[in-house]
């Protein structure tokens, strides 16, 4: 092993997160979720799937949900995590629900 100074080399893997479009910002810890469904029961069932994923990321998450009526076809939920990285992990995990 030598202590020779090496010329600066660019790393092809550097910047991958920027290329993917994800940047972790301070205090960006709230995920907004919009769910569409045929009726109130379908919306609540789909919301339960999102809450299970949120709990996998951090059991200490907080959430609030828009008021639902029996004929609702749309639900909006705000899920707050303890830090921005947890929100990002949650958003990546929710991709499996969108398929």
Coordinates of N, CA and C in Angstrom, one line a residue:
X1 N 0.8 -1.2 0.0 CA 0.0 0.0 0.0 C 0.9 1.2 0.0
X2 N 0.6 2.2 -0.8 CA 1.4 3.4 -0.9 C 0.6 4.6 -0.5
X3 N 1.3 5.6 -0.1 CA 0.6 6.9 0.2 C 0.6 7.9 -0.9
X4 N 0.8 7.4 -2.1 CA 0.8 8.3 -3.2 C -0.5 9.0 -3.4
X5 N -0.4 10.3 -3.8 CA -1.6 11.1 -4.1 C -2.2 10.6 -5.4
X6 N -3.4 10.4 -5.4 CA -4.1 10.0 -6.6 C -4.8 11.1 -7.3
X7 N -4.9 11.1 -8.6 CA -5.6 12.1 -9.3 C -7.1 12.0 -9.0
X8 N -7.8 13.1 -9.0 CA -9.3 13.0 -8.8 C -10.0 12.2 -9.8
X9 N -10.8 11.3 -9.4 CA -11.5 10.4 -10.3 C -13.0 10.6 -10.1
X10 N -13.8 10.8 -11.1 CA -15.2 10.9 -10.9 C -15.8 9.5 -10.7
X11 N -16.8 9.4 -9.9 CA -17.5 8.2 -9.5 C -18.8 8.1 -10.3
X12 N -19.0 7.1 -11.1 CA -20.2 7.0 -11.9 C -21.4 6.7 -11.0
X13 N -21.2 6.2 -9.8 CA -22.4 5.9 -8.9 C -22.8 7.2 -8.1
X14 N -21.9 8.2 -8.1 CA -22.2 9.4 -7.3 C -23.4 10.1 -8.0
X15 N -24.3 10.7 -7.3 CA -25.4 11.4 -7.9 C -26.6 10.5 -8.2
X16 N -26.5 9.2 -7.9 CA -27.6 8.3 -8.2 C -28.9 8.8 -7.6
X17 N -28.8 9.3 -6.4 CA -30.0 9.7 -5.7 C -30.6 11.0 -6.4
X18 N -29.8 11.8 -6.9 CA -30.3 13.0 -7.7 C -30.9 12.6 -9.0
X19 N -30.3 11.6 -9.6 CA -30.8 11.1 -10.9 C -32.2 10.4 -10.7
X20 N -32.4 9.8 -9.5 CA -33.7 9.2 -9.3 C -34.7 10.2 -8.9
X21 N -34.3 11.4 -8.5 CA -35.2 12.5 -8.2 C -35.6 12.6 -6.7
X22 N -34.8 11.9 -5.9 CA -35.1 12.0 -4.4 C -34.0 12.8 -3.7
X23 N -34.5 13.8 -3.0 CA -33.6 14.6 -2.2 C -34.2 14.7 -0.8
X24 N -33.4 14.4 0.2 CA -33.9 14.4 1.6 C -33.7 15.9 2.0
X25 N -34.9 16.5 2.4 CA -34.9 17.8 2.8 C -35.2 17.9 4.3
X26 N -34.6 18.8 5.0 CA -34.9 18.9 6.5 C -36.4 19.3 6.6
X27 N -37.1 18.7 7.6 CA -38.4 19.0 8.0 C -39.5 18.6 6.9
X28 N -39.1 17.8 6.0 CA -40.0 17.3 4.9 C -40.4 15.9 5.4
X29 N -41.2 15.8 6.4 CA -41.5 14.5 7.0 C -43.0 14.1 7.0
X30 N -43.8 14.8 6.1 CA -45.2 14.5 6.0 C -45.5 14.0 4.6
X31 N -46.0 12.8 4.5 CA -46.4 12.2 3.2 C -47.9 12.4 3.0
X32 N -48.3 13.0 1.8 CA -49.7 13.1 1.5 C -50.1 12.0 0.6
X33 N -51.1 11.3 1.0 CA -51.6 10.1 0.2 C -53.0 10.4 -0.2
X34 N -53.3 10.2 -1.5 CA -54.6 10.2 -2.1 C -55.0 8.9 -2.5
X35 N -56.2 8.4 -2.1 CA -56.7 7.1 -2.4 C -58.0 7.2 -3.1
X36 N -58.2 6.5 -4.2 CA -59.5 6.5 -4.9 C -60.1 5.1 -4.8
X37 N -61.4 5.1 -4.6 CA -62.1 3.8 -4.6 C -63.6 3.9 -4.8
X38 N -64.2 2.8 -4.9 CA -65.6 2.8 -5.2 C -66.6 3.2 -4.1
X39 N -66.1 2.9 -2.8 CA -67.0 3.3 -1.7 C -66.2 3.4 -0.5
X40 N -66.8 3.8 0.6 CA -66.1 4.1 1.9 C -65.3 2.8 2.4
X41 N -65.9 1.7 2.3 CA -65.2 0.4 2.7 C -64.0 0.2 2.0
X42 N -64.0 0.4 0.6 CA -62.8 0.2 -0.2 C -61.7 1.2 0.2
X43 N -62.1 2.4 0.4 CA -61.2 3.4 0.8 C -60.5 3.1 2.1
X44 N -61.3 2.7 3.1 CA -60.7 2.3 4.4 C -59.8 1.1 4.3
X45 N -60.2 0.2 3.5 CA -59.3 -1.0 3.3 C -58.0 -0.6 2.7
X46 N -58.0 0.2 1.7 CA -56.8 0.7 1.1 C -55.9 1.5 2.0
X47 N -56.6 2.4 2.8 CA -55.9 3.2 3.8 C -55.1 2.3 4.8
X48 N -55.8 1.2 5.2 CA -55.2 0.2 6.1 C -53.9 -0.3 5.6
X49 N -53.8 -0.6 4.3 CA -52.6 -1.0 3.7 C -51.4 0.0 3.8
X50 N -51.8 1.3 3.6 CA -50.8 2.4 3.7 C -50.3 2.5 5.2
X51 N -51.2 2.4 6.1 CA -50.9 2.5 7.5 C -50.0 1.3 8.0
X52 N -50.2 0.1 7.4 CA -49.3 -1.0 7.7 C -47.9 -0.7 7.3
X53 N -47.8 -0.1 6.1 CA -46.4 0.2 5.6 C -45.8 1.3 6.4
X54 N -46.6 2.3 6.8 CA -46.1 3.4 7.7 C -45.6 2.8 9.0
X55 N -46.3 1.8 9.6 CA -45.9 1.2 10.8 C -44.6 0.4 10.7
X56 N -44.4 -0.2 9.5 CA -43.1 -0.9 9.2 C -42.0 0.0 9.2
X57 N -42.2 1.3 8.7 CA -41.1 2.3 8.7 C -40.8 2.8 10.1
X58 N -41.9 3.2 10.8 CA -41.7 3.7 12.2 C -43.1 3.6 12.9
X59 N -43.1 2.9 13.9 CA -44.4 2.7 14.6 C -44.9 4.0 15.3
X60 N -44.1 5.0 15.4 CA -44.4 6.3 16.0 C -45.0 7.3 15.0
X61 N -45.5 6.9 13.9 CA -46.0 7.9 12.9 C -47.3 8.4 13.4
X62 N -47.7 9.6 12.9 CA -49.0 10.2 13.2 C -49.7 10.4 11.9
X63 N -51.0 10.3 11.9 CA -51.8 10.5 10.7 C -53.1 11.2 10.9
X64 N -53.6 11.8 9.9 CA -54.9 12.4 9.9 C -55.5 12.1 8.5
X65 N -56.9 11.9 8.6 CA -57.6 11.4 7.3 C -58.7 12.4 7.1
X66 N -59.0 12.7 5.8 CA -60.1 13.5 5.5 C -61.4 12.8 5.9
X67 N -62.4 13.6 6.2 CA -63.7 13.0 6.6 C -64.3 12.2 5.5
X68 N -64.8 11.0 5.8 CA -65.4 10.1 4.8 C -66.9 10.0 5.0
X69 N -67.6 10.0 3.9 CA -69.0 9.8 3.9 C -69.3 8.4 3.3
X70 N -70.5 7.9 3.4 CA -70.8 6.6 2.9 C -70.6 6.6 1.4
X71 N -70.8 7.7 0.7 CA -70.7 7.7 -0.8 C -69.4 8.3 -1.3
X72 N -68.4 8.4 -0.4 CA -67.1 8.9 -0.7 C -66.3 8.0 -1.7
X73 N -65.7 8.6 -2.7 CA -64.8 7.9 -3.6 C -63.4 8.3 -3.6
X74 N -63.1 9.2 -2.7 CA -61.7 9.7 -2.6 C -61.4 10.0 -1.1
X75 N -60.1 9.7 -0.7 CA -59.7 9.9 0.6 C -58.3 10.5 0.6
X76 N -58.1 11.5 1.4 CA -56.8 12.1 1.5 C -56.3 11.9 3.0
X77 N -55.0 11.4 3.1 CA -54.4 11.2 4.4 C -53.1 11.9 4.4
X78 N -52.7 12.4 5.6 CA -51.4 13.0 5.8 C -50.8 12.1 6.9
X79 N -49.6 11.6 6.5 CA -48.9 10.7 7.4 C -47.5 11.4 7.8
X80 N -47.4 11.6 9.1 CA -46.2 12.3 9.5 C -45.2 11.4 10.2
X81 N -43.9 11.4 9.8 CA -42.9 10.6 10.4 C -42.0 11.4 11.3
X82 N -41.1 10.8 11.9 CA -40.2 11.5 12.8 C -39.0 12.2 12.1
X83 N -38.7 11.8 10.9 CA -37.7 12.4 10.1 C -38.0 12.3 8.6
X84 N -37.3 13.0 7.8 CA -37.4 13.1 6.3 C -37.1 11.7 5.7
X85 N -36.1 11.1 6.2 CA -35.7 9.8 5.6 C -36.8 8.7 5.7
X86 N -37.5 8.7 6.9 CA -38.6 7.8 7.0 C -39.7 8.0 6.0
X87 N -40.0 9.3 5.8 CA -41.0 9.6 4.8 C -40.6 9.1 3.4
X88 N -39.3 9.3 3.1 CA -38.8 8.8 1.8 C -38.9 7.3 1.7
X89 N -38.5 6.6 2.7 CA -38.6 5.1 2.7 C -40.1 4.7 2.6
X90 N -41.0 5.4 3.3 CA -42.4 5.1 3.1 C -42.9 5.3 1.7
X91 N -42.5 6.4 1.1 CA -42.9 6.7 -0.3 C -42.4 5.6 -1.3
X92 N -41.2 5.1 -1.0 CA -40.6 4.1 -1.9 C -41.4 2.8 -1.7
X93 N -41.7 2.5 -0.4 CA -42.5 1.2 -0.1 C -43.9 1.3 -0.7
X94 N -44.5 2.5 -0.8 CA -45.9 2.5 -1.3 C -46.0 2.3 -2.8
X95 N -44.9 2.2 -3.5 CA -44.9 1.9 -4.9 C -45.4 0.5 -5.1
X96 N -45.2 -0.4 -4.2 CA -45.8 -1.7 -4.3 C -47.3 -1.7 -4.3
X97 N -47.9 -0.8 -3.6 CA -49.4 -0.7 -3.5 C -50.0 -0.1 -4.8
X98 N -49.2 0.6 -5.5 CA -49.8 1.3 -6.7 C -49.8 0.4 -7.9
X99 N -49.3 -0.8 -7.8 CA -49.3 -1.6 -9.0 C -50.6 -2.3 -9.2

